[in-house]
Short mmCIF file of C-alpha atoms in Angstrom, two decimals:
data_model
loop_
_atom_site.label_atom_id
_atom_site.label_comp_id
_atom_site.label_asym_id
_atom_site.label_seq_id
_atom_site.Cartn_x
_atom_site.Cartn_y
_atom_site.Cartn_z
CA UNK A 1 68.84 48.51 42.82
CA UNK A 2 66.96 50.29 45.23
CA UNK A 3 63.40 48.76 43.36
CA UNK A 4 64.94 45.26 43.85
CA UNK A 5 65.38 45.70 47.20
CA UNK A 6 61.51 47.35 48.04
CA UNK A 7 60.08 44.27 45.64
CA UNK A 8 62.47 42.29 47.82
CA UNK A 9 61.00 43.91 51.12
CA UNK A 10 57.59 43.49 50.60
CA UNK A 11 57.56 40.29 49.27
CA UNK A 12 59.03 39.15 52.76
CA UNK A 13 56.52 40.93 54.19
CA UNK A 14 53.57 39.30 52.64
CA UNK A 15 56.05 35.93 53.27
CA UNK A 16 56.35 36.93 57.07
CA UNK A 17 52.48 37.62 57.44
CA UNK A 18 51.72 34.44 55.90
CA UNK A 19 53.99 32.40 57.87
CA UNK A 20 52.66 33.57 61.29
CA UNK A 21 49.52 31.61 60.23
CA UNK A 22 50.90 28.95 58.62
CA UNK A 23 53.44 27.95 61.44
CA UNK A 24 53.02 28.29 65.52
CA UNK A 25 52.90 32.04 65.08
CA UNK A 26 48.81 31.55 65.16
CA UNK A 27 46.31 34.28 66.69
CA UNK A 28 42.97 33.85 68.32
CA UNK A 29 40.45 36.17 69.44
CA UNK A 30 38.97 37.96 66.15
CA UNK A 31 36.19 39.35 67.70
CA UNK A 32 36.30 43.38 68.39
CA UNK A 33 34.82 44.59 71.33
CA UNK A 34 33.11 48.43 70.75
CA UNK A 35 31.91 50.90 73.50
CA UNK A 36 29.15 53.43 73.13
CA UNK A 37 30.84 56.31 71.34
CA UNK A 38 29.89 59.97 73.44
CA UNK A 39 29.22 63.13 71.92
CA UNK A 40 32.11 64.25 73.70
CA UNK A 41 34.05 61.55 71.30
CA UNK A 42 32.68 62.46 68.21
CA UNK A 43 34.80 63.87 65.81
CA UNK A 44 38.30 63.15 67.68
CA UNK A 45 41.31 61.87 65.65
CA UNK A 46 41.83 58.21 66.68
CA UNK A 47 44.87 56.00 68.04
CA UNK A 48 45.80 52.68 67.80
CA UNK A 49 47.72 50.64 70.56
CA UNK A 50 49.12 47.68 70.33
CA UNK A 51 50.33 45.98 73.45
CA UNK A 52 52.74 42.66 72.95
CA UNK A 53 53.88 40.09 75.66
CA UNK A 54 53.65 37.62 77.74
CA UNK A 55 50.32 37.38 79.90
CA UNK A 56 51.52 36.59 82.89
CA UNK A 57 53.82 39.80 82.83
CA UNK A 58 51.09 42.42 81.69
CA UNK A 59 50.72 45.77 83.65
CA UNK A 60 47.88 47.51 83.17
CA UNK A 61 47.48 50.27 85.85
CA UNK A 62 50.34 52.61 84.66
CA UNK A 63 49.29 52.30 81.23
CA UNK A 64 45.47 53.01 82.07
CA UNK A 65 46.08 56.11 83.91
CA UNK A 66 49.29 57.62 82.32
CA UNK A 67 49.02 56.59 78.34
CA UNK A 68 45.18 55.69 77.61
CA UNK A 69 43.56 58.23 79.26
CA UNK A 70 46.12 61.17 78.70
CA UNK A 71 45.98 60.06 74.83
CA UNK A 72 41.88 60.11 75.39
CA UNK A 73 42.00 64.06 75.57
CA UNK A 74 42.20 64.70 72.08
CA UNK A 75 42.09 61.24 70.42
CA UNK A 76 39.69 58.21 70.39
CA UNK A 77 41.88 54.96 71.93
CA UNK A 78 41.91 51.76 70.60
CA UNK A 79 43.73 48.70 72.17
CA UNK A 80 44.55 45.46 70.43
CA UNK A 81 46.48 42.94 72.69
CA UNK A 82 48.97 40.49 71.42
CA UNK A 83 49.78 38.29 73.87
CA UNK A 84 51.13 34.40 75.34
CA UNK A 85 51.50 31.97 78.03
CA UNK A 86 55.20 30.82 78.13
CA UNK A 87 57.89 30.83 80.03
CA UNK A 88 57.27 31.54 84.03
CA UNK A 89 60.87 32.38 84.50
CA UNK A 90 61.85 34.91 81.94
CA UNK A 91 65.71 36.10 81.11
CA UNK A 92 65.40 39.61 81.79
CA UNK A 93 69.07 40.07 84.13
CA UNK A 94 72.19 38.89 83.09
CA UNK A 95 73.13 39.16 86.39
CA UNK A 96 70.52 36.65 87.35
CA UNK A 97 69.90 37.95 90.77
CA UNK A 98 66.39 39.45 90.60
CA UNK A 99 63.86 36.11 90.59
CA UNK A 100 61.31 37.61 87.94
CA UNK A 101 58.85 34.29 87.98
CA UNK A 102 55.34 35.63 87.97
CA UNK A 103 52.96 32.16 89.49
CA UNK A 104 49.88 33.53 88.22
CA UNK A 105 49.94 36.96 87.25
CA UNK A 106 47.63 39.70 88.18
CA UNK A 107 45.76 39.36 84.88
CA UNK A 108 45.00 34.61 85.07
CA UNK A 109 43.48 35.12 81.30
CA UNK A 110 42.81 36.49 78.52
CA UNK A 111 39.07 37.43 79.49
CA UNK A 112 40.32 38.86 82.40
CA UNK A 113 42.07 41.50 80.25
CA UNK A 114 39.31 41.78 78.40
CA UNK A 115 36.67 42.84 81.22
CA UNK A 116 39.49 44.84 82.93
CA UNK A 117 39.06 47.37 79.33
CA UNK A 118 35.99 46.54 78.07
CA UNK A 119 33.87 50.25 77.47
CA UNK A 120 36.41 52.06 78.81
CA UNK A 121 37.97 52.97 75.36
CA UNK A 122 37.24 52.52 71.81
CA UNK A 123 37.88 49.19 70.11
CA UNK A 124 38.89 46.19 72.31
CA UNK A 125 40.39 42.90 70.87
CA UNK A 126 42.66 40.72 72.74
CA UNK A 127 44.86 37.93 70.62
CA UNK A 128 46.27 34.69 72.31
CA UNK A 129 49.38 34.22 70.28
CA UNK A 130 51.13 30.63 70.12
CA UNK A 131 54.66 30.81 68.94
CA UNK A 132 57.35 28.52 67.74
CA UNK A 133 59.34 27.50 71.05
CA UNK A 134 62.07 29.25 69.63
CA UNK A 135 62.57 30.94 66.10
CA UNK A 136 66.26 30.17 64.55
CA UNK A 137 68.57 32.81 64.30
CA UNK A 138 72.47 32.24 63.28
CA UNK A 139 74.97 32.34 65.94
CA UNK A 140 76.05 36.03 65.20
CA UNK A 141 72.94 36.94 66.15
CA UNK A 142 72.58 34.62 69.25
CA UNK A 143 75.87 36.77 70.47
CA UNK A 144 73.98 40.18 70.00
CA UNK A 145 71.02 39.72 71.24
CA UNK A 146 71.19 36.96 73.77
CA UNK A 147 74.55 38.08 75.11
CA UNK A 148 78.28 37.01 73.88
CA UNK A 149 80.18 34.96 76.20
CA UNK A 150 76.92 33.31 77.94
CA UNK A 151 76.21 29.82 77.51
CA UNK A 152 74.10 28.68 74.26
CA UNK A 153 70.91 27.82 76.48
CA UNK A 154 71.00 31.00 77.82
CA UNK A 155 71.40 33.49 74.26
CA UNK A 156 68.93 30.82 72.50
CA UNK A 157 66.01 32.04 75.57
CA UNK A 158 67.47 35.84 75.24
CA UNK A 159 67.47 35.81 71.45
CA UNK A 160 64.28 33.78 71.30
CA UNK A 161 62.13 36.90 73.59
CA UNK A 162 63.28 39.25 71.22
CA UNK A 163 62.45 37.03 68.52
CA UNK A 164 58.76 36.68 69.61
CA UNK A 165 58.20 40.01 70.52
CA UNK A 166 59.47 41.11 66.46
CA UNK A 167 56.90 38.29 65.47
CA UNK A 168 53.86 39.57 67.00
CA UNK A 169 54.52 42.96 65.65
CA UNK A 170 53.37 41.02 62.41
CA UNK A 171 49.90 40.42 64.41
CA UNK A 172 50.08 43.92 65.23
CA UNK A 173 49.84 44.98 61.72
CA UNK A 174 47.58 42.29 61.32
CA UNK A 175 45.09 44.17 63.46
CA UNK A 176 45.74 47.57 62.45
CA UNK A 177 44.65 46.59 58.77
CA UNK A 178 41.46 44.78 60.96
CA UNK A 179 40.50 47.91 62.68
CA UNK A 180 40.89 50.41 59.96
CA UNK A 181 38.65 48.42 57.74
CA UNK A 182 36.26 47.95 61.02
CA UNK A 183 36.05 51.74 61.08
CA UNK A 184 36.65 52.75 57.50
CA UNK A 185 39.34 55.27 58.11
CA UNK A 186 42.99 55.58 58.49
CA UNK A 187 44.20 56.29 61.84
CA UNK A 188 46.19 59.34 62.96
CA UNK A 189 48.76 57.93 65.31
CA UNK A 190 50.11 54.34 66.41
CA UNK A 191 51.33 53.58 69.86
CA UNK A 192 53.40 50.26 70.59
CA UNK A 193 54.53 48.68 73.79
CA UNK A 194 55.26 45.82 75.57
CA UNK A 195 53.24 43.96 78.38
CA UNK A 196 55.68 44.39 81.03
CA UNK A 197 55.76 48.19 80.27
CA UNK A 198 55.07 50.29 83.19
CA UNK A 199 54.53 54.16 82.26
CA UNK A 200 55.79 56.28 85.84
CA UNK A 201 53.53 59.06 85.08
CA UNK A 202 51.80 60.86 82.77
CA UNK A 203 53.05 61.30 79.01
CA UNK A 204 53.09 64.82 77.98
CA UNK A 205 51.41 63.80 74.47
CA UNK A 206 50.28 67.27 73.18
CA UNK A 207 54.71 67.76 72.90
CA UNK A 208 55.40 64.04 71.61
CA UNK A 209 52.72 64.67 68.66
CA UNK A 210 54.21 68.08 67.94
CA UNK A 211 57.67 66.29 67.71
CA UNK A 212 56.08 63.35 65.60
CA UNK A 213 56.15 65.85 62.75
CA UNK A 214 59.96 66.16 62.48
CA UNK A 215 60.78 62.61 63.56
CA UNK A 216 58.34 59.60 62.35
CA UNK A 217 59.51 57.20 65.43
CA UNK A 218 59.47 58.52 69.34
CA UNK A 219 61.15 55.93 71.84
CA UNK A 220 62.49 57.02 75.05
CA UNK A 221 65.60 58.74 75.81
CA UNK A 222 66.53 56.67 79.14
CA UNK A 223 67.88 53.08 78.71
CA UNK A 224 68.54 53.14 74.87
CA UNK A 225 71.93 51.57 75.42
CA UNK A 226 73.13 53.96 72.17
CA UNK A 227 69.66 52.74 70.31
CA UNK A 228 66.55 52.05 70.51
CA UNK A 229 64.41 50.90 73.76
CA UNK A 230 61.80 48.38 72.51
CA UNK A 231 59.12 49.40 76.03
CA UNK A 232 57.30 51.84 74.33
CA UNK A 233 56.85 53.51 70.63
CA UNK A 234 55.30 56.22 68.89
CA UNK A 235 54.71 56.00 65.32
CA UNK A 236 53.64 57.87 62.50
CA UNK A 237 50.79 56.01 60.87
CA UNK A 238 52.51 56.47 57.31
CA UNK A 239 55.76 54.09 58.51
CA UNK A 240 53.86 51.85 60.86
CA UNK A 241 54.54 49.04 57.47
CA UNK A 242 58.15 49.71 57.98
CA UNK A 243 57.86 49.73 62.02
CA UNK A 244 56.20 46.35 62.68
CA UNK A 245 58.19 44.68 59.66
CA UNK A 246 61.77 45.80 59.78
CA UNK A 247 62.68 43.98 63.02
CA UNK A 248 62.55 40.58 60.93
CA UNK A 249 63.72 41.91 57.78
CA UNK A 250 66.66 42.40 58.99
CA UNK A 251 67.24 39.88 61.12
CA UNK A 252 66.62 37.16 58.05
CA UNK A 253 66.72 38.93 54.65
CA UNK A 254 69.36 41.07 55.24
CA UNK A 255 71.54 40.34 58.14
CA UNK A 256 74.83 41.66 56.55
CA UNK A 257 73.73 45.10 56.24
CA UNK A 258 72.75 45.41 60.04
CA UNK A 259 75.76 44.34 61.29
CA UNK A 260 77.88 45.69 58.49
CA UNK A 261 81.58 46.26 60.65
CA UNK A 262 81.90 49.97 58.75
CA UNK A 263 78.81 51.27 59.76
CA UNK A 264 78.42 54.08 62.29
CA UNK A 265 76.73 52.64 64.74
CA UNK A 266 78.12 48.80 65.88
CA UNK A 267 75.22 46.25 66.46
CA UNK A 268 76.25 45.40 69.83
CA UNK A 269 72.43 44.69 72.04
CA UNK A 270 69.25 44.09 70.82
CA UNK A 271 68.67 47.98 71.36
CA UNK A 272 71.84 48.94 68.63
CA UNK A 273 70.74 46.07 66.22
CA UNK A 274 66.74 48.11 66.16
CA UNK A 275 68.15 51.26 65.87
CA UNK A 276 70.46 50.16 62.87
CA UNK A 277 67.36 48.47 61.23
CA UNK A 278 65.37 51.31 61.47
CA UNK A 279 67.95 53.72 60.37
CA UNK A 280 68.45 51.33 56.71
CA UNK A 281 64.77 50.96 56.52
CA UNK A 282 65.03 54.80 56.68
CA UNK A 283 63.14 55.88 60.07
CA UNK A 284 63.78 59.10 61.34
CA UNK A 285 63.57 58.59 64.86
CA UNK A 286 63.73 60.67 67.63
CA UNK A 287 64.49 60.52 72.16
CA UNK A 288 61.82 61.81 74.19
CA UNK A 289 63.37 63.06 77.43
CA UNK A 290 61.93 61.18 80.61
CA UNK A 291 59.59 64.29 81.52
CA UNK A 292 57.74 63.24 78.49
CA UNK A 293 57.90 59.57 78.06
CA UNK A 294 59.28 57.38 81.01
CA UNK A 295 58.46 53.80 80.68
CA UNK A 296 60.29 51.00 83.16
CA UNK A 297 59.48 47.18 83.12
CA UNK A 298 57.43 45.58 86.21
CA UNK A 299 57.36 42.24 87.34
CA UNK A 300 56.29 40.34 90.29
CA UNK A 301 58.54 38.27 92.50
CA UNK A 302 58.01 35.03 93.47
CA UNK A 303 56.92 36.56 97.09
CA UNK A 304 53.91 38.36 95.49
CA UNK A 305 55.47 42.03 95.48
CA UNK A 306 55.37 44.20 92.05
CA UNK A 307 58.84 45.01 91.24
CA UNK A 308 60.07 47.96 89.30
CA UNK A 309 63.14 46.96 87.02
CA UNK A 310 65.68 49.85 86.62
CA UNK A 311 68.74 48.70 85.31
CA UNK A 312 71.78 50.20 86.91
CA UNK A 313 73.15 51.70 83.58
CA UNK A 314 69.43 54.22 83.75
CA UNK A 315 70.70 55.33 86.89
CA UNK A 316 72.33 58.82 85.10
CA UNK A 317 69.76 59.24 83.21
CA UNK A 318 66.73 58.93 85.91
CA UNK A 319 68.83 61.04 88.15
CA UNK A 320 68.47 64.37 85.99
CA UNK A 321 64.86 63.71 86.93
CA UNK A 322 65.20 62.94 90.70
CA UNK A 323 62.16 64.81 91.94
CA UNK A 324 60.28 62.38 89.06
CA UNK A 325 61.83 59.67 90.31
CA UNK A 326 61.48 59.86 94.26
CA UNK A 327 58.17 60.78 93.84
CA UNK A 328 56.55 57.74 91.27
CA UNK A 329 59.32 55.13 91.51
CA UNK A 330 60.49 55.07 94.96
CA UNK A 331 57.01 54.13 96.17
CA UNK A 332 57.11 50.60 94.77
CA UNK A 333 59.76 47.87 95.30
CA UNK A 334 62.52 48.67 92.81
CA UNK A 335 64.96 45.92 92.00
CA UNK A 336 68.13 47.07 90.28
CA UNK A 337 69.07 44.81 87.48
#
């Protein structure tokens, strides 16, 4: 049985990388930028991070100084972006009263990304992705992750986010495969987050790696909603497969398992349904506190200002760390969602 199901799971894999050429799902922007590698560089382990969303939502700044260049101090960084034009208005409040609609963006194209990073780490490629308008997903699934109880329009624009983001974790695998055959080695670590992602401060990463030898998957302990928080993700390079590819899986090869009614943890958000994938697929995952990984989503409102996103349910959670908070937070807009 459990060989049927692995022949079962790879052969949707292959199926699911295939597809994401065939259909919309389409990537452009092969070409891998390199920087002058430094003595000083020589000989560190290396990490790959893969950065998904929309670009008119990516953040940069918190990422630069609090994730790339802590990681830098004892690996070599490589970036590979994922990302697509889309929706100016995206559902990120069911309460609908922060206006989230970024005009232009801080970052107008891809280039710009490109000669915002270019030498300043190791490998550099940046994807446009063009996606289906919106993947279809059954109606029990529409209620999970686009919300039960909200009209259809609304859970088909909720469901279909989540839906792209789980797609271009296929690209992301895509380019992992690119970059290790670029270099000829295996990498030691993968990193995964989302454009929006804004990390307060810096990550302690000597503690998250020593932790990434008891658990294989690190997400962040505030705003899991009893799962798993999709803003940022450390993965052992041994189950990065099962990382990128379980997301769609589940979701269309075997729904009934994830939201099987007698299993211990009820597929309620999108943040229950990934932490029930992951736990069939067999991912031993693990909550970093927020003194070690804090991540929170930016936007920009329609007036210009950046606004930090802190839902009110992270409130507990942010208050254990209030001199954290006060201190990185507090000094931007926040909008409580």
């Amino acid at each position: 049985m459990r060989k049927g199901w692995m022949a079962w799971f790879w052969w949707f894999v292959s199926f699911m990388r295939m597809f994401c050429s065939w259909t919309g799902a389409r990537a452009y922007g092969r070409l891998i930028y390199r920087r002058e590698v430094s003595p000083t560089l020589q000989g560190k382990k290396r990490a790959f991070v893969c950065i998904t969303g929309q670009l008119q939502n990516l953040e940069l700044d918190g990422k630069t100084n609090n994730l790339f260049q802590v990681m830098e101090s004892t690996h070599e960084v490589d970036l590979a972006f994922v990302l697509w034009t889309g929706d100016r208005n995206p559902v990120v409040s069911r309460s609908q009263k922060v206006a989230t609609s970024l005009a232009k963006g801080v970052y107008p194209t891809f280039d710009h990304v490109r000669h915002r990073l270019l030498g300043k780490f190791g490998l550099l490629q940046v994807k446009k992705m063009i996606l289906p308008e919106m993947p279809t997903v059954n109606q029990r699934f529409l209620d999970i992750l686009g919300g039960a109880g909200e009209n259809q329009s609304l859970q088909m624009r909720r469901s279909g986010n989540h839906i792209k983001q789980w797609s271009a974790y296929f690209q992301c695998l895509d380019m992992l495969d690119e970059f290790e055959e670029f270099l000829a080695s295996r990498y030691d670590v993968v990193v995964r987050t989302r454009a929006d992602t804004h990390v307060v401060f810096p990550v302690n990463f000597p503690r998250i790696l020593l932790h990434l030898q008891k658990q294989v998957l690190l997400v962040q302990e505030c705003d899991a909603q009893d799962g798993v928080n999709d803003k940022i993700a450390i993965v052992a390079r041994d189950f990065a497969v099962e990382y990128f590819t379980t997301p769609l899986v589940q979701l269309y090869l075997r729904p009934e398992d994830t939201i099987n009614a007698s299993a211990p943890i009820q597929v309620k958000n999108p943040e229950t349904f990934l932490r029930r994938s992951y736990e069939i697929a067999g991912l031993n995952f693990g909550y970093m506190d927020t003194k070690t990984l804090f991540a929170v989503s930016v936007r920009r409102t329609p007036s210009g200002e950046s606004c930090t996103l802190i839902p009110r349910r992270s409130l507990p959670c942010l208050f254990k760390q209030l001199d954290l908070v006060v201190s990185q937070v507090m000094q931007k807009k926040v909008c409580l969602t």
